[in-house]
Coordinates of C-alpha atoms in Angstrom, one line a residue:
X1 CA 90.5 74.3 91.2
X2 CA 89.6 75.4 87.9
X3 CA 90.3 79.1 86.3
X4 CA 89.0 80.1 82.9
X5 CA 91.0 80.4 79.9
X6 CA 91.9 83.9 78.9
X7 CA 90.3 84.7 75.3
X8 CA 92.5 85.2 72.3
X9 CA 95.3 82.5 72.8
X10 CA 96.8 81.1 69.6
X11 CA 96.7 77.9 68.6
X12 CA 100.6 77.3 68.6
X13 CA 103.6 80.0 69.5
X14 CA 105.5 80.2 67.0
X15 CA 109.1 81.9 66.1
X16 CA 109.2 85.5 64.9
X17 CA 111.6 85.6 62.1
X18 CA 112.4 88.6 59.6
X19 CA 108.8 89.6 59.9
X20 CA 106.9 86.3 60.0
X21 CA 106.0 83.7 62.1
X22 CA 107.6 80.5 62.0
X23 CA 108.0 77.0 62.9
X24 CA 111.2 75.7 63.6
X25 CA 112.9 74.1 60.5
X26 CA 113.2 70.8 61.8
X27 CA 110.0 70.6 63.7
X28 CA 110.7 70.6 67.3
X29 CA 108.3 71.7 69.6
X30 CA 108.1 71.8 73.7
X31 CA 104.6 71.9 75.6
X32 CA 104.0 74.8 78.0
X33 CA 101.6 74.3 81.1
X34 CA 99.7 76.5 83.3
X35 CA 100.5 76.2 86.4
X36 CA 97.0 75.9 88.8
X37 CA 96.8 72.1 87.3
X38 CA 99.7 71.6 85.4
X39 CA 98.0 71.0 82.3
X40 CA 99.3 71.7 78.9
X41 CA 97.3 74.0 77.5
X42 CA 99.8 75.0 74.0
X43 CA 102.5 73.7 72.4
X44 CA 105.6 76.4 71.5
X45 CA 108.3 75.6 69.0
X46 CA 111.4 75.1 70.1
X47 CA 114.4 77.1 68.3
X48 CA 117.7 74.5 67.4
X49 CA 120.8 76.1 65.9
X50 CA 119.9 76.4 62.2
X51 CA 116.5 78.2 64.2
X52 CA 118.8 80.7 66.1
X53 CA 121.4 81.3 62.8
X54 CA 118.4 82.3 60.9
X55 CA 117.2 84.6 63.3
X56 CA 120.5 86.0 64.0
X57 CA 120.9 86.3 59.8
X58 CA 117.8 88.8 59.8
X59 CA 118.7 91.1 62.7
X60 CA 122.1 91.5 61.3
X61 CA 120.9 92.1 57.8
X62 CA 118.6 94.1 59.1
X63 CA 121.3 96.0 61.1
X64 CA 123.5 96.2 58.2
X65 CA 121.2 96.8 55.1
X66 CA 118.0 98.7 56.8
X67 CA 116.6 102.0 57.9
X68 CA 116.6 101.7 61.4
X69 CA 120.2 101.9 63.1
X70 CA 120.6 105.1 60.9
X71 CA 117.3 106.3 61.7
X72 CA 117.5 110.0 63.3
X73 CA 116.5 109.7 67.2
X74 CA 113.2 111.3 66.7
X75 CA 112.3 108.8 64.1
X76 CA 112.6 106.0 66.2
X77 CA 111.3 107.9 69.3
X78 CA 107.9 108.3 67.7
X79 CA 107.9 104.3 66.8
X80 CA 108.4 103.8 70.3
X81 CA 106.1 105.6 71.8
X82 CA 103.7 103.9 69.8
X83 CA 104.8 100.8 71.2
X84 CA 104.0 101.9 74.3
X85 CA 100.6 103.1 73.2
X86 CA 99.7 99.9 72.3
X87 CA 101.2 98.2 75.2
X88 CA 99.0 100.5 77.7
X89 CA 95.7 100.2 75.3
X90 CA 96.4 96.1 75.9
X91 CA 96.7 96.3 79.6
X92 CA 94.0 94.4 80.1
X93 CA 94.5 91.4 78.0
X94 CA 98.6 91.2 78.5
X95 CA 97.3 91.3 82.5
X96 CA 95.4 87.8 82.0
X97 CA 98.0 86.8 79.4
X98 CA 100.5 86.9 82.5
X99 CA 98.6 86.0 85.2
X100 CA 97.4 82.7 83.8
X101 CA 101.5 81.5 82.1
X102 CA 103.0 82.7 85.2
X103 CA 101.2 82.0 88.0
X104 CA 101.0 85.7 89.4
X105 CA 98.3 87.6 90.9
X106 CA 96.3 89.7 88.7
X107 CA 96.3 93.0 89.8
X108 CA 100.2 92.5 90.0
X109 CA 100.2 91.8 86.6
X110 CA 98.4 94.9 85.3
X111 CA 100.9 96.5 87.4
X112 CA 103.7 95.1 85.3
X113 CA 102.3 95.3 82.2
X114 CA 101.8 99.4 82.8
X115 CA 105.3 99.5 83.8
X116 CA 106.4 97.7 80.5
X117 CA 105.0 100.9 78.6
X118 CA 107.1 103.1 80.9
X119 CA 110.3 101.3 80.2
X120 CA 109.5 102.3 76.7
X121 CA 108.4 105.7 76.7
X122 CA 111.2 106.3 78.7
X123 CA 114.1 105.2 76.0
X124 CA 111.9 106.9 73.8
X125 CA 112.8 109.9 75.9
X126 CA 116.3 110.0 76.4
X127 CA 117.2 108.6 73.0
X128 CA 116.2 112.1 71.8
X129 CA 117.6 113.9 74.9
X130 CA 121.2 111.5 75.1
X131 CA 124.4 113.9 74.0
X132 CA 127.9 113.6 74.5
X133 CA 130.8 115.6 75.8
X134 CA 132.7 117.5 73.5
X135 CA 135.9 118.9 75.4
X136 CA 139.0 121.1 73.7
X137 CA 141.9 123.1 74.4
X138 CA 141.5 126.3 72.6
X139 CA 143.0 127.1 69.1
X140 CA 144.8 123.2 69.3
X141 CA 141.8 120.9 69.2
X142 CA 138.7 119.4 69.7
X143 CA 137.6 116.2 71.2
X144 CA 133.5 115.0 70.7
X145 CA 132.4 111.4 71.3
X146 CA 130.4 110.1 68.3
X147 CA 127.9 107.2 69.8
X148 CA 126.8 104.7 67.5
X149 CA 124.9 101.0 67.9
X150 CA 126.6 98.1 68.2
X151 CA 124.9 95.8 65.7
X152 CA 122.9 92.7 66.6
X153 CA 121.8 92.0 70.3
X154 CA 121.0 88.5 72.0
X155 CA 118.5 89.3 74.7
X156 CA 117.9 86.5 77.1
X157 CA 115.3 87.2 79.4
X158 CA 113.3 85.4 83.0
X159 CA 110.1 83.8 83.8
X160 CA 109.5 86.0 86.8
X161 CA 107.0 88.8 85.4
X162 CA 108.8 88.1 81.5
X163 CA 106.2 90.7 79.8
X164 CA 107.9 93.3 81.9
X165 CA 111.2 92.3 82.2
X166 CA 111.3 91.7 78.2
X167 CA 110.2 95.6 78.1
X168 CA 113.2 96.5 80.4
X169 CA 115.7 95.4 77.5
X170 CA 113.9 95.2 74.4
X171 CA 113.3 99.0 74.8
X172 CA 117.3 100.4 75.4
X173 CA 118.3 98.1 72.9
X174 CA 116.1 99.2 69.8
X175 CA 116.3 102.6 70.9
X176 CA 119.7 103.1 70.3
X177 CA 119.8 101.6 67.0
X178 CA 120.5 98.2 67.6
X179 CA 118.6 95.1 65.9
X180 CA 117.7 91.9 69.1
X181 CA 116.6 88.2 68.8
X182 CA 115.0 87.7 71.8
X183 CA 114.8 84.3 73.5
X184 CA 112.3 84.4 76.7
X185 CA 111.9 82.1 79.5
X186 CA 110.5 78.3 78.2
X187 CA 108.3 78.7 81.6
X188 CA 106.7 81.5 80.2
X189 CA 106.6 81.9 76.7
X190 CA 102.8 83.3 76.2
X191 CA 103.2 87.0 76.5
X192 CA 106.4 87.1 74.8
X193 CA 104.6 85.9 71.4
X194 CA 102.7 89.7 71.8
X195 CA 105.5 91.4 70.7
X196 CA 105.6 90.8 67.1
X197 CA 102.0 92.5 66.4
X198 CA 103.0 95.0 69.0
X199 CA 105.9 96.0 66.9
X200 CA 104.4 95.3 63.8
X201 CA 101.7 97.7 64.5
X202 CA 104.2 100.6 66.0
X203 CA 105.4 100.5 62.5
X204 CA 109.1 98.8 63.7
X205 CA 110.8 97.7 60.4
X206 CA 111.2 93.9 60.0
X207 CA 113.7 92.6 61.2
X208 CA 114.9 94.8 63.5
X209 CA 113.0 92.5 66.4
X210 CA 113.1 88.3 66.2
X211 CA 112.0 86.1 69.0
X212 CA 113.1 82.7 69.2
X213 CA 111.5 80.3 71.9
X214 CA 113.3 76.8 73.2
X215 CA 115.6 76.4 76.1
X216 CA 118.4 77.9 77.3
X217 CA 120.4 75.2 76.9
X218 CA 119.7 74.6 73.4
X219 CA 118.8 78.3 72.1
X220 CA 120.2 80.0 74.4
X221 CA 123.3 78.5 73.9
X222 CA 123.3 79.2 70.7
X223 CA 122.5 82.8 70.8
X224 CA 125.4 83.4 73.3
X225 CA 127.9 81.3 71.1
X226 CA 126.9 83.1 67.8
X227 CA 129.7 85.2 65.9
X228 CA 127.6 87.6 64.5
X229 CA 125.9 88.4 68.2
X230 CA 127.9 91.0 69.6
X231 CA 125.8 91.8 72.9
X232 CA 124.5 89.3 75.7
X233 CA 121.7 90.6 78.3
X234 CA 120.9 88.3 80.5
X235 CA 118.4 88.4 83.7
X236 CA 118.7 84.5 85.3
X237 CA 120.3 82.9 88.2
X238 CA 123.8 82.9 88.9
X239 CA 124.8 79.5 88.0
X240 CA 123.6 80.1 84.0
X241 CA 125.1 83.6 84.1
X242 CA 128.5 82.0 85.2
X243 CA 128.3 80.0 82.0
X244 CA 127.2 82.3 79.8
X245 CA 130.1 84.6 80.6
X246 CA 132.4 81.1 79.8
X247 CA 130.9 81.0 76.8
X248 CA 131.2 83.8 75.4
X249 CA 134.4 85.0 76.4
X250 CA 136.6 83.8 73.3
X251 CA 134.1 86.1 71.4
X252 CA 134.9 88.6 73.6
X253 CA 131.3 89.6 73.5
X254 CA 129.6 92.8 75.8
X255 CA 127.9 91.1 78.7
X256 CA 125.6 92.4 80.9
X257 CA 124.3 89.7 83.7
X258 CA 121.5 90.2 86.0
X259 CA 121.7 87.7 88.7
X260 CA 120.5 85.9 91.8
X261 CA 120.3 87.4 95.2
X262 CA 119.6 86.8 98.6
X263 CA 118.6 90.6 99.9
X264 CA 119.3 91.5 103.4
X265 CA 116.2 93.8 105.2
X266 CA 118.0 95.2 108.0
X267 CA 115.4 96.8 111.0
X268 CA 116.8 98.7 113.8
X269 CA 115.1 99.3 117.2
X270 CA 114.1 102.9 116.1
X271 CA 112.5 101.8 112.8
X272 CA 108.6 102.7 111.9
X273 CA 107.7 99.5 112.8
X274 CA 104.8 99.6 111.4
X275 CA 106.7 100.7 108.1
X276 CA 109.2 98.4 108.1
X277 CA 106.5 95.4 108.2
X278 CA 104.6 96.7 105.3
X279 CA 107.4 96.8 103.4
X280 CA 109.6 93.5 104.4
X281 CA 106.5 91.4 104.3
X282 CA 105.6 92.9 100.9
X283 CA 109.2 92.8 99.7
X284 CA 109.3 89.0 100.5
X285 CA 105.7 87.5 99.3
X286 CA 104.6 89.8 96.4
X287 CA 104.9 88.5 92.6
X288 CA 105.0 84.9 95.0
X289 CA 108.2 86.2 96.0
X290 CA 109.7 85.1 92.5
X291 CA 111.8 88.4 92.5
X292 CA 115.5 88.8 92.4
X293 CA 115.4 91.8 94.9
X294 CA 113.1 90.2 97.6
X295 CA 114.3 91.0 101.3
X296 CA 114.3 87.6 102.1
X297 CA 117.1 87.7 105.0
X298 CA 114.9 89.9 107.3
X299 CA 117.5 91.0 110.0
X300 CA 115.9 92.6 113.5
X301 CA 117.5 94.3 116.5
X302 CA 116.7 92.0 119.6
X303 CA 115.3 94.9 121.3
X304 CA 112.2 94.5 119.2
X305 CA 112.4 91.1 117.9
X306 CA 109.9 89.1 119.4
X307 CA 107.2 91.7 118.8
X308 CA 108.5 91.8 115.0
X309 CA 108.7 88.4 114.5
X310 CA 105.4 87.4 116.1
X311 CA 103.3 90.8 113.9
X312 CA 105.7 89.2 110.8
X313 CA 104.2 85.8 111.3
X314 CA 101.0 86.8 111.7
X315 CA 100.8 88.9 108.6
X316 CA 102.0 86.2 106.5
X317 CA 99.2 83.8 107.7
X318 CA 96.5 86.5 107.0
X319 CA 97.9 87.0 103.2
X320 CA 95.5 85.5 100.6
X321 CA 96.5 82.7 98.8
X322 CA 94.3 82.1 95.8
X323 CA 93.9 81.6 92.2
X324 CA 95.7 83.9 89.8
X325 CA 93.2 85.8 88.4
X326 CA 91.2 87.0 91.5
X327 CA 91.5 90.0 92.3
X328 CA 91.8 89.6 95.7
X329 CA 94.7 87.3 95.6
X330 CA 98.0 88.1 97.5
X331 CA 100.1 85.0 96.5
X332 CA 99.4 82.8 93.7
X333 CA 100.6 79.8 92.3
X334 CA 104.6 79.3 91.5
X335 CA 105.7 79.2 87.8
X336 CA 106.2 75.4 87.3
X337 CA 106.2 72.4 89.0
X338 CA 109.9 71.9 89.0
X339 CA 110.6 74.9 90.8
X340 CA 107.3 74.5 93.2
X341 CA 109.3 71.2 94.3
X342 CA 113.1 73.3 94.9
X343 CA 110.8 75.5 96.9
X344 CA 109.4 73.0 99.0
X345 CA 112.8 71.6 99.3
X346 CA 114.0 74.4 100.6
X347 CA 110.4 74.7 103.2
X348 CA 111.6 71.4 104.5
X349 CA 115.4 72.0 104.8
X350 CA 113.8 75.7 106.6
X351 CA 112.2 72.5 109.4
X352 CA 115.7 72.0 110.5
X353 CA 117.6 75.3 110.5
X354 CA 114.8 77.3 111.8
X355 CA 111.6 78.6 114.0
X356 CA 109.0 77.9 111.9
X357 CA 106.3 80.7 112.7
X358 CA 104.1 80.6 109.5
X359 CA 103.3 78.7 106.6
X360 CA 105.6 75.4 105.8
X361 CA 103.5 73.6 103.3
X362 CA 100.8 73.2 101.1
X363 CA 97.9 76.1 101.9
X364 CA 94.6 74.9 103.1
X365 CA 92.2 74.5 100.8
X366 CA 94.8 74.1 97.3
X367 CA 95.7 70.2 97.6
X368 CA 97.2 70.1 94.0
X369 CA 98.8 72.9 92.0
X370 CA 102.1 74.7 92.6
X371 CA 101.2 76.6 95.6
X372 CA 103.3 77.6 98.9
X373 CA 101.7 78.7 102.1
X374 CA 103.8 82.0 102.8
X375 CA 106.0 80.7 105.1
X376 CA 108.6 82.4 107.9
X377 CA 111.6 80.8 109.5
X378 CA 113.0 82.9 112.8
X379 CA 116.2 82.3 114.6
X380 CA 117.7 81.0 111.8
X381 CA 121.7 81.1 112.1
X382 CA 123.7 82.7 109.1
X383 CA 125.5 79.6 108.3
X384 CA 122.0 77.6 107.4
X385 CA 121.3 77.2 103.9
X386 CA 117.8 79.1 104.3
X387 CA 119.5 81.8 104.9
X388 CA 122.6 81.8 102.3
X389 CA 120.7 79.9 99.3
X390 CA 118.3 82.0 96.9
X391 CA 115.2 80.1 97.3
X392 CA 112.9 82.6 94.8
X393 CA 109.5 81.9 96.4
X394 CA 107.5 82.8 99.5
X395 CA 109.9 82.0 102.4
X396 CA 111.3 84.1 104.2
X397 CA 114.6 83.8 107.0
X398 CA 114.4 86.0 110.3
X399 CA 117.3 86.8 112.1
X400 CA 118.5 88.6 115.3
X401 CA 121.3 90.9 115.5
X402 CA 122.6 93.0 119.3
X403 CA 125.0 95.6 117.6
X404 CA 125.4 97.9 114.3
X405 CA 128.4 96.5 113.2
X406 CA 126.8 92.0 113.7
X407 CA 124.2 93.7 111.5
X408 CA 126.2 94.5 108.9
X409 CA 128.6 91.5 109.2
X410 CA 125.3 89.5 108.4
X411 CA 123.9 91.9 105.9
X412 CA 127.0 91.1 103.8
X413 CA 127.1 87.4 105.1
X414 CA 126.5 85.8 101.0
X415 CA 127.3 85.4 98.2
X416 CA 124.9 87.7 96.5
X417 CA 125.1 91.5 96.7
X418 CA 122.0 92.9 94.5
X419 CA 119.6 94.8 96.7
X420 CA 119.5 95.5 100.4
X421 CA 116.5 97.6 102.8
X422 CA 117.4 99.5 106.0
X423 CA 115.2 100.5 108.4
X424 CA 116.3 103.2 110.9
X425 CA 115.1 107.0 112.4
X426 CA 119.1 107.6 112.6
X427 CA 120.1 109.5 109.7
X428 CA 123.8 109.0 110.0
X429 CA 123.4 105.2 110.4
X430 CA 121.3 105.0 107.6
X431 CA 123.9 106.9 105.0
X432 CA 127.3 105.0 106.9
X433 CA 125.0 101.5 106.9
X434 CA 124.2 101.9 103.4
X435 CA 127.5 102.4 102.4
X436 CA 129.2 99.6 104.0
X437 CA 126.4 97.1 102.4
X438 CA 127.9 94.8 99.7
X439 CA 125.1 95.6 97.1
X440 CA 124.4 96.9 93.8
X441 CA 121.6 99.0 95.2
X442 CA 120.2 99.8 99.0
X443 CA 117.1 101.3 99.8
X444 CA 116.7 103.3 103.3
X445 CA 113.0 103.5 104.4
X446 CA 111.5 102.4 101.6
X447 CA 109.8 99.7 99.6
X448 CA 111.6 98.5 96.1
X449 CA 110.5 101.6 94.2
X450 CA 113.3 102.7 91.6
X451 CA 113.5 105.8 89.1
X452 CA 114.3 104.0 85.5
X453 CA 117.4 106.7 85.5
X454 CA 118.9 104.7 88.3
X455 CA 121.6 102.2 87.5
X456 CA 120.1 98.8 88.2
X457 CA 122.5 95.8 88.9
X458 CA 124.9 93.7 91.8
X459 CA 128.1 92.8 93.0
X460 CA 129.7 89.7 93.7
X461 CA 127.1 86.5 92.6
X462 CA 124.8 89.0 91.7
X463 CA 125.5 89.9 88.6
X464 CA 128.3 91.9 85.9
X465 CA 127.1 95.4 84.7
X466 CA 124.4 98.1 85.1
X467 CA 121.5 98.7 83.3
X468 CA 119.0 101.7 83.6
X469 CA 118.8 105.0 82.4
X470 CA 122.3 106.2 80.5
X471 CA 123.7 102.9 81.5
X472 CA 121.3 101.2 79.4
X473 CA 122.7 103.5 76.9
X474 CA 126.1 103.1 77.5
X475 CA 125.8 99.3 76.9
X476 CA 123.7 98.9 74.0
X477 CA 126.6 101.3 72.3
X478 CA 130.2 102.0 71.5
X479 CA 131.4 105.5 72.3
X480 CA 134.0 106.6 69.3
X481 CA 136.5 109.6 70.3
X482 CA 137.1 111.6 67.5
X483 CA 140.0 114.5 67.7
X484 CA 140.1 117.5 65.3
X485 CA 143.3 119.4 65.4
X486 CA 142.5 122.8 65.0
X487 CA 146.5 124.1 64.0
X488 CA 149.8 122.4 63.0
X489 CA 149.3 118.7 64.2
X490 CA 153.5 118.9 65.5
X491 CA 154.0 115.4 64.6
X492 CA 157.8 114.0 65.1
X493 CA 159.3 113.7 61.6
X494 CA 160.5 110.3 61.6
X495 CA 162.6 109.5 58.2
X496 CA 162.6 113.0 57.3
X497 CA 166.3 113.4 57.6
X498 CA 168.1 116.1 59.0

């Protein structure tokens, strides 16, 4: 299997630091791969801690000595609406960019990349739009809330579609004044090194954005542990978000984690049917199903689940498997061959704790490479590991359920609580269902489509926080009360005498 190289890579992927590329001072370097082969195909430095103080050096003199955190909202609104400008003129080449680092399908790519200008039009938006209550109590005084950026902010962002995800922070974050160094996903680095001319050309004044590329043990660590980083976003599993909020608890830092899950797709006997399989197959196998809000617990009434299981299972043997950048592909090939073999791990574990109906290996035809056949387990119990452990490819866990309230205990039967689907005609169910679900977010009928003004997050293992929309906002600033007294303040006179 060969795929051809997309034009315009660089020759190395370097640091952006204070306006210009870098090496790291000491040299280090990692090697990326593609992964249809596995072949290294660039080398990326790789940030140590006198890598990640510099960085953090320029965003917070940049925070503390430049134009942009005092920049009026308008001013910076225009900037970013250039970025997105240029982000949408480059859909094209940030699609192939993707596609070949990551492994994902194509057309999903351009899909992400469009959604990456959104994110930023849309901070480009409210920033202008954001105000503040101002409450008072008539001729005594008046209260207004004065927001203001927080300084510098450590963004720490996922190999699962990173161009996009970057987007989803970098944009709240330099809206509201703040200055970032950025440290993407050592699976994916590629697309992450298009920010700097991005920016550069949107006119953003150095500074203000530095990307620094390593590991998260090694640069990432660093970033979370530095003094002068105030903010930690993080999008990753939960295991790396547990330590991250260890470490940076005796800096008392703002923390916003966005975690693992293990999404339940509930289907009642009255569902669309026909609905409910385009969406829970989709939910489960698109972006390879390296998403955090896959529905891959699919949960069906017995009434209808041998027809759903047998329509489900065929479905996920007609999806095309294929390389990356054909447009007809449905599933390409996972990120990196360390987490192809925890997938196929998992596959084999799936042998004895399930039915398996589809799928459970290699797919015909792709002997070498990081590819999973779509593959579907049924009659798995809630206690097997297929069915409590995030596996983040394309498996998926069926399950049968008799009443309303055994599909709820298993809909909340994990650890994780980010997302959750339910399928029902019955409008009460669907409201009461929704609101007993453990979950940062439930959708009822519907495919994973979400407004950006929605708060985006989970409970439990999922996650810490909400981002999205004024929650983004709220976040990436403080809030300062300020009181006017409009009369006689009537302070006691302490020490006054008599």
């Amino acid at each position: 299997m060969t795929q051809n190289k997309p034009a315009g890579l660089p020759d190395k992927i370097r640091h952006f630091i204070d306006g210009e590329f870098v090496d790291s001072i000491g040299g280090a370097e990692f090697d990326v791969i593609e992964p249809v082969n596995n072949e290294v195909y660039i080398t990326s430095a790789s940030a140590q801690q006198e890598d990640v103080d510099l960085a953090v050096a320029a965003a917070k003199r940049a925070f503390d000595e430049g134009p942009w955190p005092k920049m009026l909202p308008r001013e910076r609104s225009r900037i970013l609406h250039k970025v997105a400008d240029i982000v949408e003129s480059r859909d094209d080449q940030l699609a192939l960019l993707e596609s070949w680092d990551s492994g994902l399908p194509i057309t999903q790519a351009k899909g992400q990349a469009r959604r990456a200008a959104e994110n930023f039009r849309f901070f480009a938006d409210l920033i202008v739009a954001q105000h503040d209550n101002v409450t008072k109590v008539p001729g005594r005084q008046i209260n207004y809330v004065n927001r203001k950026p927080i300084g510098v902010a450590g963004l720490i962002t996922p190999w699962n579609v990173p161009f996009m995800q970057e987007s989803w922070k970098l944009a709240p974050a330099i809206a509201t004044g703040n200055t970032v160094v950025m440290k993407p996903a050592s699976y994916t680095p590629l697309s992450a090194a298009l920010w700097p001319e991005i920016f550069r050309e949107a006119g953003l004044p150095e500074g203000v954005f530095n990307l620094i590329l390593g590991s998260g043990g090694v640069a990432g660590d660093a970033l979370v542990k530095h003094p002068d980083v105030p903010l930690i976003s993080f999008t990753g599993d939960s295991s790396t978000g547990a330590m991250i909020s260890t470490n940076a608890a005796p800096f008392l830092k703002g923390l916003s984690l966005e975690l693992g899950g293990k999404s339940p797709s509930v289907v009642f006997a009255d569902a669309n049917l026909e609905e409910a399989l385009d969406a829970t197959v989709f939910s489960v196998f698109s972006l390879n199903g390296e998403r955090c809000t896959a529905g891959s617990r699919v949960l069906v009434h017995r009434d209808i689940y041998d027809e759903f299981v047998e329509r489900y299972a065929e479905r996920a043997k007609n999806i095309v498997v294929g390389l990356p950048g054909d447009p007809a592909t449905e599933v390409g090939a996972l990120v990196h061959p360390s987490h192809f073999e925890k997938v196929m791990s998992y596959v084999e574990i799936g042998k004895t704790e399930g039915r398996l109906v589809a799928g459970g290996g290699r797919p015909e035809g792709f002997p070498t490479g990081n590819y999973v056949a779509p593959t579907v387990f049924a009659d798995v119990a809630p206690d097997a590991r297929i069915f409590q452990e995030e596996i983040f490819g394309p498996v998926v866990a069926i399950t049968p359920f008799d009443t309303d309230e055994e599909a709820l205990e298993l809909a909340n039967n994990t650890k994780y609580g980010l997302a959750a689907y339910v399928w029902t005609s019955d409008l009460k169910r669907a409201h009461n269902f929704a609101d007993g679900i453990e979950s940062g977010m439930v959708w009822l009928n519907s495919n994973n489509v979400r407004d950006l003004r929605t708060p985006f997050g989970g409970v439990k293992a999922s996650g810490l926080g909400r981002e999205g929309g004024y929650r983004s906002v709220d976040f990436y600033t403080t809030q300062q009360s300020i009181q006017i007294t409009l009369n006689e303040a009537h302070s006691p006179r302490f020490g006054a005498g008599k």
